[in-house]
PDB file of C-alpha atoms in Angstrom:
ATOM      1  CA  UNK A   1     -16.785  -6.918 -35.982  1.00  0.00           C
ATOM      2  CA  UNK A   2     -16.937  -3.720 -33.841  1.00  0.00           C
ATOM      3  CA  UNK A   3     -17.321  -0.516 -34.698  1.00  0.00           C
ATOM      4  CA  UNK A   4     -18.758  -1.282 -38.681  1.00  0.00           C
ATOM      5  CA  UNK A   5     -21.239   1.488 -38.368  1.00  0.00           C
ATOM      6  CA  UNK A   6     -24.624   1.048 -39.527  1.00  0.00           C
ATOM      7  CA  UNK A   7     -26.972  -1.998 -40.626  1.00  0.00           C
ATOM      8  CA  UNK A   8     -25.728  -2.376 -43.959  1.00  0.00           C
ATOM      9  CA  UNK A   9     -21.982  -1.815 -43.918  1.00  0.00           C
ATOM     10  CA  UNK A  10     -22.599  -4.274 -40.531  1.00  0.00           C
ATOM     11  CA  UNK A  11     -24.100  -6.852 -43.293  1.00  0.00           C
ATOM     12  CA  UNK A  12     -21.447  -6.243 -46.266  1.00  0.00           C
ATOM     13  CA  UNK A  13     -17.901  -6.469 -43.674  1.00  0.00           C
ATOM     14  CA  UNK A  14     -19.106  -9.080 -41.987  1.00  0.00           C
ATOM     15  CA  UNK A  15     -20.645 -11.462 -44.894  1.00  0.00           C
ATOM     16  CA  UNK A  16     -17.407 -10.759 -47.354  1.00  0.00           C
ATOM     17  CA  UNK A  17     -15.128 -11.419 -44.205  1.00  0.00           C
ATOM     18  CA  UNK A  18     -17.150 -15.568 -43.989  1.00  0.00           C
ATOM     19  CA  UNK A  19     -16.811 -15.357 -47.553  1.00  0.00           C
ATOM     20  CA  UNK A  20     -13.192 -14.493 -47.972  1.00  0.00           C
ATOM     21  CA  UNK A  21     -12.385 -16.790 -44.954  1.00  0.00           C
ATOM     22  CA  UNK A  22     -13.707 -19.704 -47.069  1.00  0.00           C
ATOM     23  CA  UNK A  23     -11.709 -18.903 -49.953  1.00  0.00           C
ATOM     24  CA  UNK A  24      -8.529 -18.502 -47.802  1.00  0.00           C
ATOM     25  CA  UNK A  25      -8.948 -21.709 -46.598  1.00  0.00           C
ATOM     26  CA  UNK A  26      -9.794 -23.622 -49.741  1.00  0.00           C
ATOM     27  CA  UNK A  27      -6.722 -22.022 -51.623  1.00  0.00           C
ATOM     28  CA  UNK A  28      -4.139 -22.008 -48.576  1.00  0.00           C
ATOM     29  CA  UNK A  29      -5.238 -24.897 -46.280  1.00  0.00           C
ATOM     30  CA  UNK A  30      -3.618 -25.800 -43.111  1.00  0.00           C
ATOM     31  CA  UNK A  31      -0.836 -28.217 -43.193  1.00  0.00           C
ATOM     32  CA  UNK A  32      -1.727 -31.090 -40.840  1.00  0.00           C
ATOM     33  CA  UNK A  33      -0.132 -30.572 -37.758  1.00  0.00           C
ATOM     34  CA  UNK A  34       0.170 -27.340 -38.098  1.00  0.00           C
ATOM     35  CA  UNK A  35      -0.693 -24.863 -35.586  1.00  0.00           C
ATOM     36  CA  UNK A  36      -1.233 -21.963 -37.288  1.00  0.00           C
ATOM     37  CA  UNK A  37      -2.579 -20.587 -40.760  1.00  0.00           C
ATOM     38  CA  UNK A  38       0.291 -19.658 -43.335  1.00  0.00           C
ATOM     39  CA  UNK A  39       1.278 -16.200 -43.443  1.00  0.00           C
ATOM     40  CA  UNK A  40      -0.175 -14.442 -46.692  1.00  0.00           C
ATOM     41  CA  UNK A  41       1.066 -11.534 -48.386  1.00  0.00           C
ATOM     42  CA  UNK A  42      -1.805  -9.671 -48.978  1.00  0.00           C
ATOM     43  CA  UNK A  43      -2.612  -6.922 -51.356  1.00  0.00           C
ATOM     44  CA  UNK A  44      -5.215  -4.056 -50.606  1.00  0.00           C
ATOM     45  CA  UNK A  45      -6.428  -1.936 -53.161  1.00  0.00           C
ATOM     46  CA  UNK A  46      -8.848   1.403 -52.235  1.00  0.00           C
ATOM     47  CA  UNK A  47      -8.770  -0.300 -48.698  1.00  0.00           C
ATOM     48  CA  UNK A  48     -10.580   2.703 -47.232  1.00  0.00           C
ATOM     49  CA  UNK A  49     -10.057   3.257 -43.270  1.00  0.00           C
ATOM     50  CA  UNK A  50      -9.092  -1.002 -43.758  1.00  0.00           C
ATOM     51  CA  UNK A  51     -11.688  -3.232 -42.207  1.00  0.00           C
ATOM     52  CA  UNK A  52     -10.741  -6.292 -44.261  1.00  0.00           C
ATOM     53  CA  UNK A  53      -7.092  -5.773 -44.285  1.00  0.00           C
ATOM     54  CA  UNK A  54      -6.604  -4.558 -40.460  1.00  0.00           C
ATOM     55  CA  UNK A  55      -8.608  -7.952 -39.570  1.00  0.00           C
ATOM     56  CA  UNK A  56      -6.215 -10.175 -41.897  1.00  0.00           C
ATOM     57  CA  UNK A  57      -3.358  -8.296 -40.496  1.00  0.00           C
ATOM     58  CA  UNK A  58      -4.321  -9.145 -37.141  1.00  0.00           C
ATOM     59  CA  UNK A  59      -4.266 -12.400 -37.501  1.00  0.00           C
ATOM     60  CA  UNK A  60      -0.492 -12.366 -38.626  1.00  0.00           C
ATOM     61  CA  UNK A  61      -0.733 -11.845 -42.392  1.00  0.00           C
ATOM     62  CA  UNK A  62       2.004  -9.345 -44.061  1.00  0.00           C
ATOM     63  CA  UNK A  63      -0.564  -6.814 -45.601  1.00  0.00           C
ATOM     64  CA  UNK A  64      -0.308  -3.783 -47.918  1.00  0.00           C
ATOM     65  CA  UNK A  65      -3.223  -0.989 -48.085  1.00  0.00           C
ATOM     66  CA  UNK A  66      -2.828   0.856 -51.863  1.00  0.00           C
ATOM     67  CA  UNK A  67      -5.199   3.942 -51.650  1.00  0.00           C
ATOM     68  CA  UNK A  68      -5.469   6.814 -54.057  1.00  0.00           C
ATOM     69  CA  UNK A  69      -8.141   8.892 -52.151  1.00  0.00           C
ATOM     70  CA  UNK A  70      -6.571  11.734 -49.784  1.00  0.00           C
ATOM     71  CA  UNK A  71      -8.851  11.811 -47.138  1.00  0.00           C
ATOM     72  CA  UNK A  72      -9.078   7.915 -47.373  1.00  0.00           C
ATOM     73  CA  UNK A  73      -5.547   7.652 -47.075  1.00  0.00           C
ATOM     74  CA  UNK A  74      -5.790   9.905 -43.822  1.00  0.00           C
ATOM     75  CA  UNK A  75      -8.193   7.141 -42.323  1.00  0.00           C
ATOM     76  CA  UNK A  76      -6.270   4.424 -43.065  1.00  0.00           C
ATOM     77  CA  UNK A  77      -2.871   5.541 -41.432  1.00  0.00           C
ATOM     78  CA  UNK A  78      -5.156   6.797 -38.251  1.00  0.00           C
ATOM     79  CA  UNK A  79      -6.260   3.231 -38.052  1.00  0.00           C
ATOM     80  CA  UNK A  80      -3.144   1.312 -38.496  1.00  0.00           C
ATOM     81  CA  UNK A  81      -1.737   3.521 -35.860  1.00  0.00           C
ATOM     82  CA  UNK A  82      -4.412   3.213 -33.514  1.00  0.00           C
ATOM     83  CA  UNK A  83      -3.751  -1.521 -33.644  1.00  0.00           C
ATOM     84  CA  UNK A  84      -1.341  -2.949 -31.670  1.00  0.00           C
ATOM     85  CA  UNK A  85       2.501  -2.758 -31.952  1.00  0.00           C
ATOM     86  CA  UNK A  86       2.718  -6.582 -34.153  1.00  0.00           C
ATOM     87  CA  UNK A  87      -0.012  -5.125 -36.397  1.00  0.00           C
ATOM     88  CA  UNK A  88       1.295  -1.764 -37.298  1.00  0.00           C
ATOM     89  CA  UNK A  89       4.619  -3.895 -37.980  1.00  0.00           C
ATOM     90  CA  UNK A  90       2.526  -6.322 -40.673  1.00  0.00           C
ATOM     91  CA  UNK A  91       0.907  -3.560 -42.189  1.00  0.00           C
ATOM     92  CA  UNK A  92       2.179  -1.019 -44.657  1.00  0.00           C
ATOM     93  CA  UNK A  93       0.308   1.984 -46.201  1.00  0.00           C
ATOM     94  CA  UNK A  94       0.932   3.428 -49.967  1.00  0.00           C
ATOM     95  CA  UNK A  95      -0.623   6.376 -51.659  1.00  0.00           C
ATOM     96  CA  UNK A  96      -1.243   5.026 -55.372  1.00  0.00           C
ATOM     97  CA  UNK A  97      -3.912   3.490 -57.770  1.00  0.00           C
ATOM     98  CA  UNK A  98      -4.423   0.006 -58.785  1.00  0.00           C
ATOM     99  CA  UNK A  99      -4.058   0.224 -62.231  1.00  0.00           C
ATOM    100  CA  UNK A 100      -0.322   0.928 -61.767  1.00  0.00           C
ATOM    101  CA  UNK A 101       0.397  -1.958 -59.563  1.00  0.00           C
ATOM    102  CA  UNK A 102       3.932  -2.058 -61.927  1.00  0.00           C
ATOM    103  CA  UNK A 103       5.481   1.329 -60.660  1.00  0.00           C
ATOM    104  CA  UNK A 104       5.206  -0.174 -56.983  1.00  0.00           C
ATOM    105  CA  UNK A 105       5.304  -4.107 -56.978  1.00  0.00           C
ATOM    106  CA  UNK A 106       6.973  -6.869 -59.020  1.00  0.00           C
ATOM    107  CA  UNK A 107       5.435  -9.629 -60.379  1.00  0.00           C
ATOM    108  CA  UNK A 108       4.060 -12.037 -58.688  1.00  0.00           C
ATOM    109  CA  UNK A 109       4.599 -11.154 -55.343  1.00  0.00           C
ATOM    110  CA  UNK A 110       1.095 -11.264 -53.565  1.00  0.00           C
ATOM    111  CA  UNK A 111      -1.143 -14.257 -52.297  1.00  0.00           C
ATOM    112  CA  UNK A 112      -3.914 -12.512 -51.691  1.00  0.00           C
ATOM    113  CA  UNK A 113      -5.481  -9.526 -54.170  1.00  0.00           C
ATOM    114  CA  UNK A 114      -8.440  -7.280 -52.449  1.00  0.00           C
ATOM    115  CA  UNK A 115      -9.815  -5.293 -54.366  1.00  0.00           C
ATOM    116  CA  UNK A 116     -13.464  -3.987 -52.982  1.00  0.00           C
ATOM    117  CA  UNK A 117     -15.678  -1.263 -54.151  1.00  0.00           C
ATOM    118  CA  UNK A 118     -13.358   0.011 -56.171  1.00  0.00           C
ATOM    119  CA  UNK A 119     -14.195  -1.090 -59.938  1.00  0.00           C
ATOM    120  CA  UNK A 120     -17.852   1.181 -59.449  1.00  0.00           C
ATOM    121  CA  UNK A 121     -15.671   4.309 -59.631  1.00  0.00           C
ATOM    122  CA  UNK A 122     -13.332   2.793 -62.945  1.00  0.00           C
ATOM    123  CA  UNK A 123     -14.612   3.424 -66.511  1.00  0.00           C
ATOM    124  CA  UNK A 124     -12.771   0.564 -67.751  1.00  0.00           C
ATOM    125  CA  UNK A 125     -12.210  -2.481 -65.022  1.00  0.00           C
ATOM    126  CA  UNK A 126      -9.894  -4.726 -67.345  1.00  0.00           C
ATOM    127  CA  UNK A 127      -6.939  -2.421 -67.344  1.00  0.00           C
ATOM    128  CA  UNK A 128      -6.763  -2.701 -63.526  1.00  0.00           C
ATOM    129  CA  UNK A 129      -8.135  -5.849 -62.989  1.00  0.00           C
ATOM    130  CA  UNK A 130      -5.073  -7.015 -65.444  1.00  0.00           C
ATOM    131  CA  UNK A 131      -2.226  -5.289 -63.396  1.00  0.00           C
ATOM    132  CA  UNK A 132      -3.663  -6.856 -60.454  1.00  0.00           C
ATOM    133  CA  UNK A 133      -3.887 -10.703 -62.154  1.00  0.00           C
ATOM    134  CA  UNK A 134       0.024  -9.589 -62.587  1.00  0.00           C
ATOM    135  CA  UNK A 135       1.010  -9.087 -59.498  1.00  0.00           C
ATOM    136  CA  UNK A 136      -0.531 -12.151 -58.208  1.00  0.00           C
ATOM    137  CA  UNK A 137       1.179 -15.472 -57.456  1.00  0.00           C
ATOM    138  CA  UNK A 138       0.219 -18.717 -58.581  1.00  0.00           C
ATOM    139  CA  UNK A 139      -2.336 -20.302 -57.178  1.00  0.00           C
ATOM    140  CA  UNK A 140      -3.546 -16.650 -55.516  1.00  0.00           C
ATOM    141  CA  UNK A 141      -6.678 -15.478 -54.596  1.00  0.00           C
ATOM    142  CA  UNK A 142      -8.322 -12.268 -56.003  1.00  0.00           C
ATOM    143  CA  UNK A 143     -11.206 -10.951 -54.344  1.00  0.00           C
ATOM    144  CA  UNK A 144     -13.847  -8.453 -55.699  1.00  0.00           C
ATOM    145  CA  UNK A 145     -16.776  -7.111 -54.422  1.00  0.00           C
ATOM    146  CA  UNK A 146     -18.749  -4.905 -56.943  1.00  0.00           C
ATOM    147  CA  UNK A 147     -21.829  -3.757 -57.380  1.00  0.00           C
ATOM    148  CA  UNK A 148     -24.165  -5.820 -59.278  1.00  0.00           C
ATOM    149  CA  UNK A 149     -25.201  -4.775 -62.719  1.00  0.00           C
ATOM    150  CA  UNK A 150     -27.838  -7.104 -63.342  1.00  0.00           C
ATOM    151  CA  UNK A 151     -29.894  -5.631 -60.082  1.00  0.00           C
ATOM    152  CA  UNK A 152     -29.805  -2.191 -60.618  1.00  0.00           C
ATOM    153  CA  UNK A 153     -33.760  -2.013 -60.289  1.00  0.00           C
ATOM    154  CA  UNK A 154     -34.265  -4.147 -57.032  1.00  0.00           C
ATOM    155  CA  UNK A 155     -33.639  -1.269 -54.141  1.00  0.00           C
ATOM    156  CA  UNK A 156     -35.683   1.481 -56.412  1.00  0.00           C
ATOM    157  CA  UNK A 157     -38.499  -0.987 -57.179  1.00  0.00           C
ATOM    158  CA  UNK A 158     -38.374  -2.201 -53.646  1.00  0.00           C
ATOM    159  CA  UNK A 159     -38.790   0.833 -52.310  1.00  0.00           C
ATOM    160  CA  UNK A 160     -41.631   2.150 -54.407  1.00  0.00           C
ATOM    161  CA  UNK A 161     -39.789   4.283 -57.076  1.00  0.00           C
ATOM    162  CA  UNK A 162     -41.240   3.478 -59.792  1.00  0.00           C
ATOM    163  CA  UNK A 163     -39.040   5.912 -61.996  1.00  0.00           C
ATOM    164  CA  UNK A 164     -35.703   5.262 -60.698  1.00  0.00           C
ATOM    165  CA  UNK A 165     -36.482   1.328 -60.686  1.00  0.00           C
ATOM    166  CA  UNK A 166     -37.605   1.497 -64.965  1.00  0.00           C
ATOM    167  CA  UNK A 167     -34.395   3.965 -65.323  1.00  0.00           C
ATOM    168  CA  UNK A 168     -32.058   1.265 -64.277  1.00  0.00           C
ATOM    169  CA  UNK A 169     -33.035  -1.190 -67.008  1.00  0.00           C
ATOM    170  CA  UNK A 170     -30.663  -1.276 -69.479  1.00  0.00           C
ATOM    171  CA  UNK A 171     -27.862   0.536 -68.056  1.00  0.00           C
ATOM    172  CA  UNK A 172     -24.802   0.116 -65.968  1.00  0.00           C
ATOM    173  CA  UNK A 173     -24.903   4.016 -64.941  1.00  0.00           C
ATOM    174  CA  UNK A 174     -26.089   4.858 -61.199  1.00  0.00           C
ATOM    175  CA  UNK A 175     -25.771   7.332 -58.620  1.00  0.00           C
ATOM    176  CA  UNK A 176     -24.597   6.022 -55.006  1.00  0.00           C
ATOM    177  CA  UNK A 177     -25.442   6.747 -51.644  1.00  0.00           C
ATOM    178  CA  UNK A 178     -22.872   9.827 -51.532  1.00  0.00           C
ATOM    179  CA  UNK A 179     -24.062  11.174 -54.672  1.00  0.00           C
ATOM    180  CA  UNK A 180     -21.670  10.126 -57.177  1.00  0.00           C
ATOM    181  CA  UNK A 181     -21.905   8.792 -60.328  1.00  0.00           C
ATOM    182  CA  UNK A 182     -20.627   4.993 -60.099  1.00  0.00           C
ATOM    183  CA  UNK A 183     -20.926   1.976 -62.441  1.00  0.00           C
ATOM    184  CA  UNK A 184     -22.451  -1.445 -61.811  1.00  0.00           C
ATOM    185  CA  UNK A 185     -20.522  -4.810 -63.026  1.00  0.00           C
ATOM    186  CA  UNK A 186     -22.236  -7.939 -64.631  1.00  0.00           C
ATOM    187  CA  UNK A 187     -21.229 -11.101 -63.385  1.00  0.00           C
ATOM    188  CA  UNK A 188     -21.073 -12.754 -66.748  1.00  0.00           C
ATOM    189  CA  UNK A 189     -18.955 -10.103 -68.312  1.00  0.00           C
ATOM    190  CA  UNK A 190     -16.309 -10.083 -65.132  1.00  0.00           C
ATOM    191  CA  UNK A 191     -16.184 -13.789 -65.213  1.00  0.00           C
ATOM    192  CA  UNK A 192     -15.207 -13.671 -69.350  1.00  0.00           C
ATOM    193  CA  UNK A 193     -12.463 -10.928 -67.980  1.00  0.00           C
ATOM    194  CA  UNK A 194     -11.509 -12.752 -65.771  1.00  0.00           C
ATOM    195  CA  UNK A 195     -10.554 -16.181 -67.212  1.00  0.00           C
ATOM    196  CA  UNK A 196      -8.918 -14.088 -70.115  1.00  0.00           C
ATOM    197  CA  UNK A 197      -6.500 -12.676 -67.648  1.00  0.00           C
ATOM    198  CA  UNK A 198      -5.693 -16.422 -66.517  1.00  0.00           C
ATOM    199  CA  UNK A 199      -7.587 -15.990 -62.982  1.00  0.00           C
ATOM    200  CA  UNK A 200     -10.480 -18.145 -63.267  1.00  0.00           C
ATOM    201  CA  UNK A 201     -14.187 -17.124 -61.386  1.00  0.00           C
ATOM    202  CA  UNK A 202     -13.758 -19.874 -58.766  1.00  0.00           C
ATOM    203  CA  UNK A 203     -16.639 -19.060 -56.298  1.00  0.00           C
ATOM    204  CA  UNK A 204     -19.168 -16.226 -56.087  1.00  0.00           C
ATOM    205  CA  UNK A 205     -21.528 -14.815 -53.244  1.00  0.00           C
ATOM    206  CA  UNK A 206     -24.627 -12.494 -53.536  1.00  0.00           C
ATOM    207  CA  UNK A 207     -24.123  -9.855 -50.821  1.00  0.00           C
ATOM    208  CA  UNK A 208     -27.082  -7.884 -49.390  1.00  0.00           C
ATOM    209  CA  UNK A 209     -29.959  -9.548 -50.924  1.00  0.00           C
ATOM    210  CA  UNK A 210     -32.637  -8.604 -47.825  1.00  0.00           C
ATOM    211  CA  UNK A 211     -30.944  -5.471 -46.132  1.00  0.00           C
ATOM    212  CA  UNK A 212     -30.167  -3.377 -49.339  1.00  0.00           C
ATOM    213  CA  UNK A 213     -32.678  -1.151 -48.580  1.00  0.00           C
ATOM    214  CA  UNK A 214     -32.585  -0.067 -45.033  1.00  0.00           C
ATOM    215  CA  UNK A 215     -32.195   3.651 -44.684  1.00  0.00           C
ATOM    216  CA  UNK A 216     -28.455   5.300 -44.248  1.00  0.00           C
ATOM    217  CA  UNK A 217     -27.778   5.339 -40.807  1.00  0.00           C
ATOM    218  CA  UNK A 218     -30.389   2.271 -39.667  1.00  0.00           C
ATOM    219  CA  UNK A 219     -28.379   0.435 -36.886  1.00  0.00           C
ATOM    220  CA  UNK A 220     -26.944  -2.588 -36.512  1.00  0.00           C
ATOM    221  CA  UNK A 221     -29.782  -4.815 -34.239  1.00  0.00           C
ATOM    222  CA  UNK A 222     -28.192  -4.286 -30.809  1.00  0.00           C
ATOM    223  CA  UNK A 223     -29.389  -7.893 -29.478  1.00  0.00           C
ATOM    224  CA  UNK A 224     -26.623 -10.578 -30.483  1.00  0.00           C
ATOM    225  CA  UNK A 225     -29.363 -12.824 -31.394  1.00  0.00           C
ATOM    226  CA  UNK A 226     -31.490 -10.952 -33.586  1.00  0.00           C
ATOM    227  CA  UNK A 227     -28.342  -9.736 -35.229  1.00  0.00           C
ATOM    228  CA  UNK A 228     -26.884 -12.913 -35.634  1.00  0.00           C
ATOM    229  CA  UNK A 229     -29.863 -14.107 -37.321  1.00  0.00           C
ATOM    230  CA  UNK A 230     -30.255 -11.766 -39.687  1.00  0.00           C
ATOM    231  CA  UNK A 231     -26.317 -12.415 -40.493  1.00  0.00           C
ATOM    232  CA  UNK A 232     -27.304 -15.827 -40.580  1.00  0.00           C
ATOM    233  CA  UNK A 233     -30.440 -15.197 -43.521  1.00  0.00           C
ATOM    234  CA  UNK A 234     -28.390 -13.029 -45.599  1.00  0.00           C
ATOM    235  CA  UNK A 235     -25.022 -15.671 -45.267  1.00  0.00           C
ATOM    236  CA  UNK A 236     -27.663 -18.481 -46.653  1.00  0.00           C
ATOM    237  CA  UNK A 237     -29.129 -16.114 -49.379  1.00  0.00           C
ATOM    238  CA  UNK A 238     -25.687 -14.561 -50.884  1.00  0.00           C
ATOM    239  CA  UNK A 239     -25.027 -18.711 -51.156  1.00  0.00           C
ATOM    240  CA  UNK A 240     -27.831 -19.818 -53.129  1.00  0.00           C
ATOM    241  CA  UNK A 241     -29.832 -19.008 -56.305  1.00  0.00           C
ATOM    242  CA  UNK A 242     -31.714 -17.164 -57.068  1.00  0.00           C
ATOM    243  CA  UNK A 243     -31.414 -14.972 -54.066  1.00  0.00           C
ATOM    244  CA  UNK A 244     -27.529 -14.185 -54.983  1.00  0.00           C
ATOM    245  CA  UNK A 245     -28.093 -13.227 -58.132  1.00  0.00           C
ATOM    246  CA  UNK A 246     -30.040 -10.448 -56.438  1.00  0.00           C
ATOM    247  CA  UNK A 247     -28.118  -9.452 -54.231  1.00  0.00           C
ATOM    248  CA  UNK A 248     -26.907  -5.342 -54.150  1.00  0.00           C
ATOM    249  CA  UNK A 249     -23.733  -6.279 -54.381  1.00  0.00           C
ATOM    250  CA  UNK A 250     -21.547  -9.827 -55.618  1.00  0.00           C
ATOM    251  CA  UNK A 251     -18.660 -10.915 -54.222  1.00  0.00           C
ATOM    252  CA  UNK A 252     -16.516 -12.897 -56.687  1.00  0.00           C
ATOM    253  CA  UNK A 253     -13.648 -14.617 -55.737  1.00  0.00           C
ATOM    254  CA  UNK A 254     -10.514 -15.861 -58.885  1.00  0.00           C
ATOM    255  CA  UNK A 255      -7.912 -17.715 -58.802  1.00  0.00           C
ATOM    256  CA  UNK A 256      -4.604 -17.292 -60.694  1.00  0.00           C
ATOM    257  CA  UNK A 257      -3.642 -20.515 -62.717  1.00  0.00           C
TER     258      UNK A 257
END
């Protein structure tokens, strides 16, 4: 992917776009003899300026970016209108927040549920993660990438600060990169949420395990090679324990039953 930015948002688009891939293709495979994927109808929630969603729409899905943020919001519609004619037509932009999925969509009318970097900034994730489980078909895929609760100390500790790294112990409460005041997920407490909405954990990925703490604005390694192989470590580490469980941030992927 072009144009990600730096080192770690390089690491976190491309690993979750593998990952989500995978799941697309283990919930929606191919017919035989068929020449092309099926067409999804894909929901995006806090999409941002719409890296995942952009790339799905490109490759003919029908996709719809749901963003609350102003200035976000701004981004996105600069972005869609900066793609191709056929994408701009597969790709629709609404101002409004994903806990009220109901004043905008029916039920059940989505394959596909995004929903990434988006429960750090919600007090409460079941509310929203429940309107989403409703608009969902069956047999769709939600996606969520949140920050991992049960790592809170690794980038502190990692990076020498000692203070910061025995503050994170025992609580869910941290400040992000842009100075506000977020909240970190446990996997074991989303995957109990989860099946009691009726959309089953069905696969999870550690994302960021190695590159967590490179400085803001570290680039991307400009050699292919280099920068495939560091892809390449990070790909094999969010897969397997106990480096996932690590990880700065988990990507955990439910299906509706």
């Amino acid at each position: 992917m072009a144009g990600l930015g730096g080192l770690r948002n390089t690491v976190r688009q491309e690993l979750v776009a593998r990952q989500l891939d995978e799941q697309l293709d283990a919930c929606f495979p191919q017919s035989a003899g068929a020449h092309a994927r099926r067409r999804l109808r894909v929901l995006d929630i806090g999409p941002g300026q719409g890296t995942q969603s952009l790339r799905l729409a490109r490759l003919g899905h029908l996709v719809t970016g749901l963003e609350s943020d102003p200035v976000m919001l701004v981004a996105l519609r600069q972005a869609v209108a900066a793609e191709p004619p056929d994408v701009r037509e597969r790709f629709v932009v609404l101002r409004g927040d994903g806990r009220e999925t109901g004043r905008h969509f029916g039920p059940a009318c989505f394959d596909v549920v995004l929903c990434h970097g988006v429960l750090m900034y919600v007090p409460d994730p079941e509310p929203l993660l429940a309107a989403l489980a409703r608009v969902l078909t069956p047999g769709g895929l939600l996606s969520l990438l949140v920050r991992n609760g049960d790592a809170l100390a690794m980038r502190a500790g990692l990076l020498g600060d000692w203070a910061a790294a025995l503050g994170a112990f025992g609580t869910d409460a941290y400040t992000n990169r842009l100075g506000l005041s977020t909240r970190a997920d446990h996997r074991a407490t989303l995957t109990a949420v989860l099946e009691g909405i009726g959309v089953p954990l069905r696969s999870w990925y550690g994302v960021r395990v190695f590159t967590d703490t490179a400085r803001d604005g570290t680039p991307a390694p400009a050699d292919p090679h280099e920068l495939e192989g560091l892809l390449a470590a990070e790909e094999q580490a969010g897969r397997l324990d106990p480096y996932r469980a690590v990880a700065a941030l988990l990507h955990l992927c439910g299906v509706r039953g």
